[in-house]
Each structure stands twice: as structure tokens, then as C-alpha cells.
Amino acid sequence: MKKQEAIYNYALRLGDNSLVLGHRLAELCSKGPILEEDLALTNMALDHIGRAQAFLNYAAQVEAKNKTADDLAYKRGERSFYNNLIMELPDKDFASTIARQLIVSTFEYFLYTELMKSKDETIAAISAKAVKEVRYHLAHSSDWTCRLGEGTDLSHEKMQRAFNDVWMFTDELFEMNEVDEVLIKEGIAIDLNSIKPLWFNHVKEVIEEATLKLPETGYMQTGGRKGIHTEYLGHILSEMQYLQRAYPTAQW
Amino acid sequence: MATDTQLDLWEVFIQPKSGNRYAHAGSIHASDKKMAIQNARDIYTRRGEGTSIWVVPSNCIIASNPSDEDMLFEPSNDKVYRHPTFYEMPEGAKNI
């Protein structure tokens, strides 16, 4: 695999994670438990969409086939999306939203902190901006995990169930393939094994502080790196891409 | 202070930039200090309105009684000599 192709794939992967999670968070607009929380979640959705735009722009630029970020977001099929499966899972309740937010923002915090040192200037610059946003996402989800874990019996139970349900999707965040191999040598990507213990320790710390139990590690889901997804991504894309597909070249 | 089911009420003060005074921006609901700061940030500083926030539990604010308006504020209305209108403002002075 050539360096250019690897960067394209890497930017897509980071962009797709942001785009799909951003879409999931945006779906919660008007459904937050209170107005303040509604705005917090949609604020975070906008952070993710902004980051997706930056990474997909870069992917389009690297691919050099005269495409735009919009082309990549709205005209790819689900088998060409490389996001991790955890991003596309539906939000069952507020606890499931918070459990995913804690797991993903902890991952993103360590990922983007390291990627700020990437030898690829664009990836380093987007990462530097992302870290500021993610620090807030991490504080938000850590605080809520503790609040719900230490709240009532019911909130404790829901929070525990949410972590148990999502746990099998955590290993996939750290999967690597040929893309990583090529880019790690170039000093562009990072070895995800190096941030796995940092991720694990932080998540464990917050879960325990919230008086919850770390879920047992059993079977782990996989597929996102190969473009193999859960049934949910197709539904997300059918909604997200509807307008561009029904009215190609539509403009505001 | 539990007047509704939306958690406690807090007043939010925003400082537009360092050195400026904090101005009341509005109120938010939150269950604790951390949540109050986060919610205030999300609701009142999304478009670059500020660089610093104060939050104060609404029930910690002592307010004047609207029925005392005449007693408290009326006497100042006819004493224009209290206004330093004869000073000239130095050119270029802002925030006075």
C-alpha cells in the first residue's frame, strides 16, 4: 500500500468516526432530558461534524479525484465507511449515550493527544483542535457517569447495563491493519496499542469512582476497519444521504 | 429552590474578555457546580460571547423588593447634579 492511499484511508477512518457519532448525537436534538443537556449533546454533535468535515476534506484532497468532503459523506455506500461499530449503535436511553461518550471520548482524548505530534501537518492541526473539544466531552461524560452511577438505584442499574451492553464494541477501537503499518513507519499514525492501557485505566477509574463494576471482557465485535457494519449504519446513511441522492447537486 | 422538576436554578455571569466586568447573561438549571459551569458554557458561550463564566445559585442572590422601588430609587431622579456630565471623555477611552 502506498503512503498516499494509506493517508486517504486513515483520514476516512477518522472522518467517518466523527461523522457517524456526530449524526447519532444530532439525532438527540429535542430529546435531551432537560433543555441544558439537549444543547450540550447537540454542541458535541457539531464538534464531531466539524471534525468530520476537516478529515473528509483532507481525504478528498489526498485522493485527488476532484471530490469534496460532501461527496465522501453523502455518496459512499456503507461498505465504504470505515467507522468503528460503536459509533453507529442506537441510543437506547440517556445512560447508553453517556456510556458511549465516556468510552469514545477517552479514546479520542489519548488518540488526538498523540496525533498532535503526527508528521502529517494537516492531521496534527486537526488533532490539536480536536483535543480541546474532546477534553470537554470527556469531562461531561465522566461527570455524568459518576452522577448516574452514584444517583438512585435505577440510574445506577441503567448505567451499569449501558456499560455491559457496549463493552463488546470497545476492542475494535484499537484494531490496526496495513494502513496503520504504513503510516506508523512514516511517523504519521500512532500505534494504538500504546494508548490502550491509558484508555483502559481512565475508563476503569471513572467506572469505579461511579461505584459501578467494570464489565467482564468476553466476545468482542469487529468489522468496521473492513467496512463490515451492524445493521444500523445502513439506516443512518439512508437518512443522512437521502437529500443528496434524491436531489443531486442540491444547494442551500 | 425546587420550584420545578428541572434541577436547581443558577444565575450565569459572562465576562466578554479579560479585564471586562461580568454581566448577567441569564439562568440555567443544574444539579451541582460542575454541571452548572458546563451548562452555562453550552448555553451562553456558543458563539464566542465570553472567555470566563461565573455561576451563582439563584437562591444566594439577595434582591430588592419591587414594592420598595419608590423608596430606593425615586429620590435620585431629580438630582441631576449628581451626574458628572461636565467631564470631557478622553478620546479613545473605552469601557467607561
mmCIF file of C-alpha atoms in Angstrom:
data_model
loop_
_atom_site.group_PDB
_atom_site.id
_atom_site.type_symbol
_atom_site.label_atom_id
_atom_site.label_comp_id
_atom_site.label_asym_id
_atom_site.label_seq_id
_atom_site.Cartn_x
_atom_site.Cartn_y
_atom_site.Cartn_z
ATOM 1 C CA MET A 1 0.000 0.000 0.000
ATOM 2 C CA LYS A 2 1.313 3.410 -0.944
ATOM 3 C CA LYS A 3 1.606 6.231 1.551
ATOM 4 C CA GLN A 4 -0.964 8.355 -0.250
ATOM 5 C CA GLU A 5 -3.575 5.584 -0.230
ATOM 6 C CA ALA A 6 -2.869 4.910 3.440
ATOM 7 C CA ILE A 7 -3.354 8.575 4.380
ATOM 8 C CA TYR A 8 -6.607 8.635 2.407
ATOM 9 C CA ASN A 9 -7.842 5.595 4.314
ATOM 10 C CA TYR A 10 -6.683 6.940 7.651
ATOM 11 C CA ALA A 11 -8.400 10.301 7.107
ATOM 12 C CA LEU A 12 -11.577 8.490 6.056
ATOM 13 C CA ARG A 13 -11.470 6.364 9.177
ATOM 14 C CA LEU A 14 -11.125 9.386 11.478
ATOM 15 C CA GLY A 15 -13.669 11.364 9.462
ATOM 16 C CA ASP A 16 -16.211 8.536 9.423
ATOM 17 C CA ASN A 17 -15.962 8.044 13.188
ATOM 18 C CA SER A 18 -16.702 11.735 13.687
ATOM 19 C CA LEU A 19 -19.441 11.858 11.080
ATOM 20 C CA VAL A 20 -21.385 8.843 12.320
ATOM 21 C CA LEU A 21 -21.109 9.720 16.005
ATOM 22 C CA GLY A 22 -21.965 13.329 15.167
ATOM 23 C CA HIS A 23 -25.088 12.104 13.413
ATOM 24 C CA ARG A 24 -26.081 9.931 16.364
ATOM 25 C CA LEU A 25 -25.666 12.850 18.775
ATOM 26 C CA ALA A 26 -27.566 15.165 16.436
ATOM 27 C CA GLU A 27 -30.484 12.727 16.483
ATOM 28 C CA LEU A 28 -30.876 13.566 20.165
ATOM 29 C CA CYS A 29 -31.759 17.158 19.345
ATOM 30 C CA SER A 30 -35.039 17.960 21.142
ATOM 31 C CA LYS A 31 -34.823 14.651 23.044
ATOM 32 C CA GLY A 32 -32.449 15.629 25.854
ATOM 33 C CA PRO A 33 -33.672 15.061 29.417
ATOM 34 C CA ILE A 34 -33.562 18.827 30.064
ATOM 35 C CA LEU A 35 -33.005 21.795 27.764
ATOM 36 C CA GLU A 36 -29.455 22.341 29.017
ATOM 37 C CA GLU A 37 -28.468 18.753 28.286
ATOM 38 C CA ASP A 38 -30.140 18.896 24.901
ATOM 39 C CA LEU A 39 -27.858 21.782 23.965
ATOM 40 C CA ALA A 40 -24.797 20.065 25.421
ATOM 41 C CA LEU A 41 -25.366 16.969 23.282
ATOM 42 C CA THR A 42 -26.029 18.894 20.098
ATOM 43 C CA ASN A 43 -22.978 21.080 20.786
ATOM 44 C CA MET A 44 -20.917 17.925 20.857
ATOM 45 C CA ALA A 45 -22.636 16.743 17.685
ATOM 46 C CA LEU A 46 -21.468 19.936 15.981
ATOM 47 C CA ASP A 47 -17.902 19.399 17.216
ATOM 48 C CA HIS A 48 -17.953 15.976 15.581
ATOM 49 C CA ILE A 49 -19.494 17.162 12.323
ATOM 50 C CA GLY A 50 -16.880 19.931 12.119
ATOM 51 C CA ARG A 51 -14.093 17.438 12.650
ATOM 52 C CA ALA A 52 -15.631 15.075 10.074
ATOM 53 C CA GLN A 53 -15.658 17.917 7.578
ATOM 54 C CA ALA A 54 -11.966 18.623 8.194
ATOM 55 C CA PHE A 55 -10.895 14.988 7.854
ATOM 56 C CA LEU A 56 -13.091 14.259 4.832
ATOM 57 C CA ASN A 57 -11.858 17.439 3.145
ATOM 58 C CA TYR A 58 -8.352 16.204 3.663
ATOM 59 C CA ALA A 59 -9.240 12.712 2.407
ATOM 60 C CA ALA A 60 -10.745 14.217 -0.743
ATOM 61 C CA GLN A 61 -7.661 16.367 -1.232
ATOM 62 C CA VAL A 62 -5.296 13.399 -0.801
ATOM 63 C CA GLU A 63 -7.356 11.195 -3.111
ATOM 64 C CA ALA A 64 -7.087 13.947 -5.770
ATOM 65 C CA LYS A 65 -10.064 12.763 -7.783
ATOM 66 C CA ASN A 66 -11.783 16.104 -7.755
ATOM 67 C CA LYS A 67 -14.188 15.153 -4.964
ATOM 68 C CA THR A 68 -15.357 17.201 -1.989
ATOM 69 C CA ALA A 69 -15.965 16.302 1.655
ATOM 70 C CA ASP A 70 -19.684 16.244 0.808
ATOM 71 C CA ASP A 71 -19.121 13.689 -1.952
ATOM 72 C CA LEU A 72 -17.368 11.438 0.536
ATOM 73 C CA ALA A 73 -20.026 11.916 3.222
ATOM 74 C CA TYR A 74 -23.105 11.588 1.042
ATOM 75 C CA LYS A 75 -22.160 9.414 -1.898
ATOM 76 C CA ARG A 76 -20.389 6.436 -0.383
ATOM 77 C CA GLY A 77 -22.209 3.209 0.401
ATOM 78 C CA GLU A 78 -21.992 1.584 3.820
ATOM 79 C CA ARG A 79 -19.321 -0.914 2.779
ATOM 80 C CA SER A 80 -17.026 2.026 2.047
ATOM 81 C CA PHE A 81 -17.442 3.522 5.529
ATOM 82 C CA TYR A 82 -14.638 2.745 7.966
ATOM 83 C CA ASN A 83 -16.007 3.976 11.277
ATOM 84 C CA ASN A 84 -15.891 1.800 14.376
ATOM 85 C CA LEU A 85 -19.125 -0.042 15.086
ATOM 86 C CA ILE A 86 -19.564 1.636 18.475
ATOM 87 C CA MET A 87 -20.301 4.949 16.731
ATOM 88 C CA GLU A 88 -23.343 3.617 14.881
ATOM 89 C CA LEU A 89 -25.113 1.923 17.799
ATOM 90 C CA PRO A 90 -28.516 3.425 18.552
ATOM 91 C CA ASP A 91 -29.067 5.384 21.757
ATOM 92 C CA LYS A 92 -31.354 3.262 23.916
ATOM 93 C CA ASP A 93 -31.531 5.682 26.813
ATOM 94 C CA PHE A 94 -29.505 8.530 28.308
ATOM 95 C CA ALA A 95 -27.258 6.035 30.130
ATOM 96 C CA SER A 96 -26.296 4.363 26.831
ATOM 97 C CA THR A 97 -25.466 7.775 25.357
ATOM 98 C CA ILE A 98 -23.239 8.603 28.326
ATOM 99 C CA ALA A 99 -21.533 5.174 28.401
ATOM 100 C CA ARG A 100 -20.565 5.505 24.743
ATOM 101 C CA GLN A 101 -19.491 9.113 25.233
ATOM 102 C CA LEU A 102 -17.168 8.110 28.069
ATOM 103 C CA ILE A 103 -15.625 5.223 26.122
ATOM 104 C CA VAL A 104 -15.233 7.176 22.886
ATOM 105 C CA SER A 105 -14.096 10.489 24.322
ATOM 106 C CA THR A 106 -11.471 8.770 26.474
ATOM 107 C CA PHE A 107 -10.231 7.006 23.328
ATOM 108 C CA GLU A 108 -10.298 10.227 21.320
ATOM 109 C CA TYR A 109 -8.520 12.176 24.030
ATOM 110 C CA PHE A 110 -5.485 9.875 24.001
ATOM 111 C CA LEU A 111 -5.643 9.372 20.225
ATOM 112 C CA TYR A 112 -5.670 13.051 19.311
ATOM 113 C CA THR A 113 -3.169 13.990 22.013
ATOM 114 C CA GLU A 114 -0.717 11.622 20.306
ATOM 115 C CA LEU A 115 -1.739 12.589 16.772
ATOM 116 C CA MET A 116 -0.888 16.220 17.537
ATOM 117 C CA LYS A 117 2.707 15.024 17.063
ATOM 118 C CA SER A 118 1.943 13.431 13.689
ATOM 119 C CA LYS A 119 4.410 14.234 10.917
ATOM 120 C CA ASP A 120 1.434 14.929 8.680
ATOM 121 C CA GLU A 121 0.771 18.621 9.299
ATOM 122 C CA THR A 122 -2.930 18.500 8.461
ATOM 123 C CA ILE A 123 -3.629 15.554 10.750
ATOM 124 C CA ALA A 124 -1.598 17.238 13.507
ATOM 125 C CA ALA A 125 -3.540 20.509 13.118
ATOM 126 C CA ILE A 126 -6.989 18.892 13.114
ATOM 127 C CA SER A 127 -5.939 16.834 16.145
ATOM 128 C CA ALA A 128 -4.809 19.917 18.068
ATOM 129 C CA LYS A 129 -8.250 21.442 17.576
ATOM 130 C CA ALA A 130 -9.961 18.156 18.416
ATOM 131 C CA VAL A 131 -8.156 17.779 21.744
ATOM 132 C CA LYS A 132 -9.703 20.992 23.052
ATOM 133 C CA GLU A 133 -13.186 19.780 22.154
ATOM 134 C CA VAL A 134 -12.609 16.272 23.452
ATOM 135 C CA ARG A 135 -11.379 17.493 26.837
ATOM 136 C CA TYR A 136 -14.828 18.948 27.336
ATOM 137 C CA HIS A 137 -16.607 15.825 26.041
ATOM 138 C CA LEU A 138 -14.545 13.747 28.439
ATOM 139 C CA ALA A 139 -15.341 15.940 31.452
ATOM 140 C CA HIS A 140 -19.021 15.908 30.512
ATOM 141 C CA SER A 141 -19.296 12.135 30.194
ATOM 142 C CA SER A 142 -17.107 11.419 33.245
ATOM 143 C CA ASP A 143 -19.239 13.690 35.435
ATOM 144 C CA TRP A 144 -22.489 12.163 34.175
ATOM 145 C CA THR A 145 -21.194 8.613 34.674
ATOM 146 C CA CYS A 146 -20.483 9.430 38.316
ATOM 147 C CA ARG A 147 -23.762 11.281 38.783
ATOM 148 C CA LEU A 148 -25.836 8.409 37.402
ATOM 149 C CA GLY A 149 -23.707 5.660 38.950
ATOM 150 C CA GLU A 150 -23.986 7.230 42.381
ATOM 151 C CA GLY A 151 -27.528 8.510 41.835
ATOM 152 C CA THR A 152 -30.588 6.378 42.511
ATOM 153 C CA ASP A 153 -30.831 2.582 42.379
ATOM 154 C CA LEU A 154 -32.481 2.895 38.978
ATOM 155 C CA SER A 155 -29.874 5.250 37.495
ATOM 156 C CA HIS A 156 -27.107 3.002 38.851
ATOM 157 C CA GLU A 157 -28.696 -0.045 37.275
ATOM 158 C CA LYS A 158 -29.211 1.674 33.913
ATOM 159 C CA MET A 159 -25.646 2.984 33.853
ATOM 160 C CA GLN A 160 -24.254 -0.472 34.658
ATOM 161 C CA ARG A 161 -26.395 -2.088 31.972
ATOM 162 C CA ALA A 162 -25.249 0.505 29.440
ATOM 163 C CA PHE A 163 -21.564 -0.279 30.075
ATOM 164 C CA ASN A 164 -22.217 -4.030 29.972
ATOM 165 C CA ASP A 165 -24.040 -3.709 26.637
ATOM 166 C CA VAL A 166 -21.436 -1.567 24.905
ATOM 167 C CA TRP A 167 -18.335 -3.309 26.230
ATOM 168 C CA MET A 168 -18.056 -5.806 23.353
ATOM 169 C CA PHE A 169 -17.582 -2.882 20.958
ATOM 170 C CA THR A 170 -14.566 -1.410 22.741
ATOM 171 C CA ASP A 171 -11.787 -3.661 21.466
ATOM 172 C CA GLU A 172 -12.411 -2.657 17.878
ATOM 173 C CA LEU A 173 -11.284 0.912 18.593
ATOM 174 C CA PHE A 174 -7.711 -0.377 18.850
ATOM 175 C CA GLU A 175 -7.653 -2.633 15.764
ATOM 176 C CA MET A 176 -4.975 -1.870 13.229
ATOM 177 C CA ASN A 177 -4.298 -3.004 9.678
ATOM 178 C CA GLU A 178 -1.967 -2.325 6.755
ATOM 179 C CA VAL A 179 -2.918 1.360 6.799
ATOM 180 C CA ASP A 180 -1.536 1.745 10.311
ATOM 181 C CA GLU A 181 1.540 -0.282 9.487
ATOM 182 C CA VAL A 182 2.489 2.012 6.597
ATOM 183 C CA LEU A 183 1.733 5.232 8.475
ATOM 184 C CA ILE A 184 3.367 4.294 11.782
ATOM 185 C CA LYS A 185 6.649 3.843 9.889
ATOM 186 C CA GLU A 186 6.229 7.332 8.455
ATOM 187 C CA GLY A 187 5.512 8.844 11.882
ATOM 188 C CA ILE A 188 2.048 9.864 10.690
ATOM 189 C CA ALA A 189 -0.186 7.426 12.577
ATOM 190 C CA ILE A 190 0.259 6.103 16.096
ATOM 191 C CA ASP A 191 0.442 2.583 17.434
ATOM 192 C CA LEU A 192 -2.983 2.159 19.032
ATOM 193 C CA ASN A 193 -1.559 -0.472 21.384
ATOM 194 C CA SER A 194 0.325 2.351 23.070
ATOM 195 C CA ILE A 195 -2.835 4.188 24.132
ATOM 196 C CA LYS A 196 -4.901 1.114 25.004
ATOM 197 C CA PRO A 197 -3.640 0.872 28.616
ATOM 198 C CA LEU A 198 -4.156 4.638 29.088
ATOM 199 C CA TRP A 199 -7.702 4.302 27.775
ATOM 200 C CA PHE A 200 -8.396 1.276 29.949
ATOM 201 C CA ASN A 201 -7.066 2.885 33.119
ATOM 202 C CA HIS A 202 -9.090 6.057 32.703
ATOM 203 C CA VAL A 203 -12.337 4.272 31.872
ATOM 204 C CA LYS A 204 -11.779 1.880 34.786
ATOM 205 C CA GLU A 205 -11.079 4.794 37.139
ATOM 206 C CA VAL A 206 -14.289 6.629 36.206
ATOM 207 C CA ILE A 207 -16.424 3.468 36.300
ATOM 208 C CA GLU A 208 -15.103 2.600 39.741
ATOM 209 C CA GLU A 209 -15.479 6.152 41.020
ATOM 210 C CA ALA A 210 -19.096 5.921 39.894
ATOM 211 C CA THR A 211 -19.431 2.816 42.138
ATOM 212 C CA LEU A 212 -20.022 0.690 39.029
ATOM 213 C CA LYS A 213 -18.337 -2.556 38.021
ATOM 214 C CA LEU A 214 -16.002 -2.837 35.062
ATOM 215 C CA PRO A 215 -17.786 -5.155 32.605
ATOM 216 C CA GLU A 216 -16.261 -8.575 32.037
ATOM 217 C CA THR A 217 -14.351 -8.891 28.801
ATOM 218 C CA GLY A 218 -15.817 -11.626 26.626
ATOM 219 C CA TYR A 219 -16.553 -11.823 22.917
ATOM 220 C CA MET A 220 -15.504 -8.704 21.035
ATOM 221 C CA GLN A 221 -17.177 -7.350 17.899
ATOM 222 C CA THR A 222 -15.157 -6.458 14.828
ATOM 223 C CA GLY A 223 -15.730 -5.319 11.238
ATOM 224 C CA GLY A 224 -15.538 -1.528 10.884
ATOM 225 C CA ARG A 225 -11.988 -1.480 9.548
ATOM 226 C CA LYS A 226 -13.121 -3.721 6.679
ATOM 227 C CA GLY A 227 -16.319 -1.808 6.000
ATOM 228 C CA ILE A 228 -18.483 -4.510 7.561
ATOM 229 C CA HIS A 229 -21.071 -2.885 9.778
ATOM 230 C CA THR A 230 -24.007 -3.506 12.063
ATOM 231 C CA GLU A 231 -27.499 -3.253 10.620
ATOM 232 C CA TYR A 232 -27.720 0.292 11.993
ATOM 233 C CA LEU A 233 -25.303 2.067 9.661
ATOM 234 C CA GLY A 234 -27.496 1.482 6.601
ATOM 235 C CA HIS A 235 -30.386 3.193 8.352
ATOM 236 C CA ILE A 236 -28.199 6.116 9.381
ATOM 237 C CA LEU A 237 -26.944 6.580 5.818
ATOM 238 C CA SER A 238 -30.387 6.300 4.264
ATOM 239 C CA GLU A 239 -31.439 9.264 6.358
ATOM 240 C CA MET A 240 -28.170 11.196 6.106
ATOM 241 C CA GLN A 241 -27.753 10.723 2.364
ATOM 242 C CA TYR A 242 -31.375 10.923 1.266
ATOM 243 C CA LEU A 243 -31.347 14.519 0.129
ATOM 244 C CA GLN A 244 -28.125 14.355 -1.886
ATOM 245 C CA ARG A 245 -29.262 11.173 -3.575
ATOM 246 C CA ALA A 246 -32.815 12.324 -4.318
ATOM 247 C CA TYR A 247 -31.733 15.809 -5.392
ATOM 248 C CA PRO A 248 -28.133 15.551 -6.594
ATOM 249 C CA THR A 249 -26.250 18.874 -6.570
ATOM 250 C CA ALA A 250 -28.908 20.415 -4.322
ATOM 251 C CA GLN A 251 -27.617 23.572 -2.636
ATOM 252 C CA TRP A 252 -28.730 25.709 0.293
ATOM 253 C CA MET B 1 -35.361 26.130 45.472
ATOM 254 C CA ALA B 2 -37.074 23.089 43.921
ATOM 255 C CA THR B 3 -39.700 25.076 42.102
ATOM 256 C CA ASP B 4 -39.883 22.695 39.136
ATOM 257 C CA THR B 5 -38.581 19.300 38.047
ATOM 258 C CA GLN B 6 -35.633 20.736 36.117
ATOM 259 C CA LEU B 7 -32.978 20.737 38.854
ATOM 260 C CA ASP B 8 -31.802 23.807 40.761
ATOM 261 C CA LEU B 9 -31.677 27.275 39.267
ATOM 262 C CA TRP B 10 -28.355 29.110 38.806
ATOM 263 C CA GLU B 11 -27.605 32.620 37.535
ATOM 264 C CA VAL B 12 -24.933 32.970 34.875
ATOM 265 C CA PHE B 13 -22.475 35.880 34.515
ATOM 266 C CA ILE B 14 -20.238 36.162 31.480
ATOM 267 C CA GLN B 15 -17.030 38.125 31.038
ATOM 268 C CA PRO B 16 -16.723 39.016 27.340
ATOM 269 C CA LYS B 17 -12.939 39.354 27.569
ATOM 270 C CA SER B 18 -10.260 39.561 30.200
ATOM 271 C CA GLY B 19 -10.497 42.809 32.187
ATOM 272 C CA ASN B 20 -14.145 43.465 31.383
ATOM 273 C CA ARG B 21 -16.822 43.251 34.030
ATOM 274 C CA TYR B 22 -19.014 40.177 34.328
ATOM 275 C CA ALA B 23 -22.547 40.777 33.117
ATOM 276 C CA HIS B 24 -25.634 38.771 33.884
ATOM 277 C CA ALA B 25 -26.444 36.594 30.886
ATOM 278 C CA GLY B 26 -29.405 34.578 32.137
ATOM 279 C CA SER B 27 -30.079 31.461 34.146
ATOM 280 C CA ILE B 28 -29.696 27.709 33.769
ATOM 281 C CA HIS B 29 -30.658 24.532 35.593
ATOM 282 C CA ALA B 30 -28.077 22.188 37.100
ATOM 283 C CA SER B 31 -27.688 19.753 39.966
ATOM 284 C CA ASP B 32 -24.160 20.745 41.007
ATOM 285 C CA LYS B 33 -21.335 23.238 40.442
ATOM 286 C CA LYS B 34 -19.629 21.314 37.642
ATOM 287 C CA MET B 35 -22.853 20.811 35.747
ATOM 288 C CA ALA B 36 -23.724 24.462 36.244
ATOM 289 C CA ILE B 37 -20.471 25.622 34.609
ATOM 290 C CA GLN B 38 -20.842 23.124 31.749
ATOM 291 C CA ASN B 39 -24.452 24.074 31.083
ATOM 292 C CA ALA B 40 -23.673 27.787 31.269
ATOM 293 C CA ARG B 41 -20.864 27.286 28.776
ATOM 294 C CA ASP B 42 -23.120 25.334 26.417
ATOM 295 C CA ILE B 43 -25.975 27.774 26.541
ATOM 296 C CA TYR B 44 -24.376 31.199 26.780
ATOM 297 C CA THR B 45 -20.934 30.993 25.146
ATOM 298 C CA ARG B 46 -21.530 29.048 21.962
ATOM 299 C CA ARG B 47 -20.854 31.982 19.694
ATOM 300 C CA GLY B 48 -17.782 33.422 21.333
ATOM 301 C CA GLU B 49 -19.658 35.563 23.857
ATOM 302 C CA GLY B 50 -17.146 35.113 26.607
ATOM 303 C CA THR B 51 -13.866 33.898 27.986
ATOM 304 C CA SER B 52 -14.886 33.381 31.604
ATOM 305 C CA ILE B 53 -18.050 32.406 33.467
ATOM 306 C CA TRP B 54 -19.431 32.812 36.986
ATOM 307 C CA VAL B 55 -22.370 30.752 38.157
ATOM 308 C CA VAL B 56 -24.239 31.533 41.357
ATOM 309 C CA PRO B 57 -27.084 29.562 42.909
ATOM 310 C CA SER B 58 -30.135 31.769 42.370
ATOM 311 C CA ASN B 59 -31.210 31.384 45.975
ATOM 312 C CA CYS B 60 -27.931 33.012 47.113
ATOM 313 C CA ILE B 61 -28.879 36.284 45.461
ATOM 314 C CA ILE B 62 -30.491 38.882 47.704
ATOM 315 C CA ALA B 63 -32.783 41.061 45.646
ATOM 316 C CA SER B 64 -34.504 44.344 46.403
ATOM 317 C CA ASN B 65 -38.247 44.203 46.786
ATOM 318 C CA PRO B 66 -40.124 45.628 43.752
ATOM 319 C CA SER B 67 -42.569 47.357 46.136
ATOM 320 C CA ASP B 68 -39.642 49.369 47.578
ATOM 321 C CA GLU B 69 -38.866 50.857 44.188
ATOM 322 C CA ASP B 70 -40.167 54.317 45.108
ATOM 323 C CA MET B 71 -38.270 54.450 48.374
ATOM 324 C CA LEU B 72 -34.996 53.190 46.962
ATOM 325 C CA PHE B 73 -34.739 54.752 43.540
ATOM 326 C CA GLU B 74 -37.171 57.649 43.218
ATOM 327 C CA PRO B 75 -35.073 60.153 45.252
ATOM 328 C CA SER B 76 -32.237 60.056 42.717
ATOM 329 C CA ASN B 77 -34.401 61.064 39.778
ATOM 330 C CA ASP B 78 -34.454 64.871 40.344
ATOM 331 C CA LYS B 79 -30.819 65.376 41.340
ATOM 332 C CA VAL B 80 -29.162 65.858 38.011
ATOM 333 C CA TYR B 81 -26.137 67.498 39.697
ATOM 334 C CA ARG B 82 -25.114 64.021 40.770
ATOM 335 C CA HIS B 83 -24.342 63.158 37.168
ATOM 336 C CA PRO B 84 -20.773 64.127 36.253
ATOM 337 C CA THR B 85 -21.850 65.485 32.886
ATOM 338 C CA PHE B 86 -19.261 68.287 32.777
ATOM 339 C CA TYR B 87 -16.306 65.922 32.422
ATOM 340 C CA GLU B 88 -14.932 65.545 28.970
ATOM 341 C CA MET B 89 -14.385 61.970 27.900
ATOM 342 C CA PRO B 90 -10.804 61.368 26.830
ATOM 343 C CA GLU B 91 -10.704 60.331 23.224
ATOM 344 C CA GLY B 92 -10.168 56.642 22.659
ATOM 345 C CA ALA B 93 -11.168 55.641 26.189
ATOM 346 C CA LYS B 94 -13.338 52.575 26.061
ATOM 347 C CA ASN B 95 -15.302 50.717 28.671
ATOM 348 C CA ILE B 96 -16.003 53.817 30.804
#
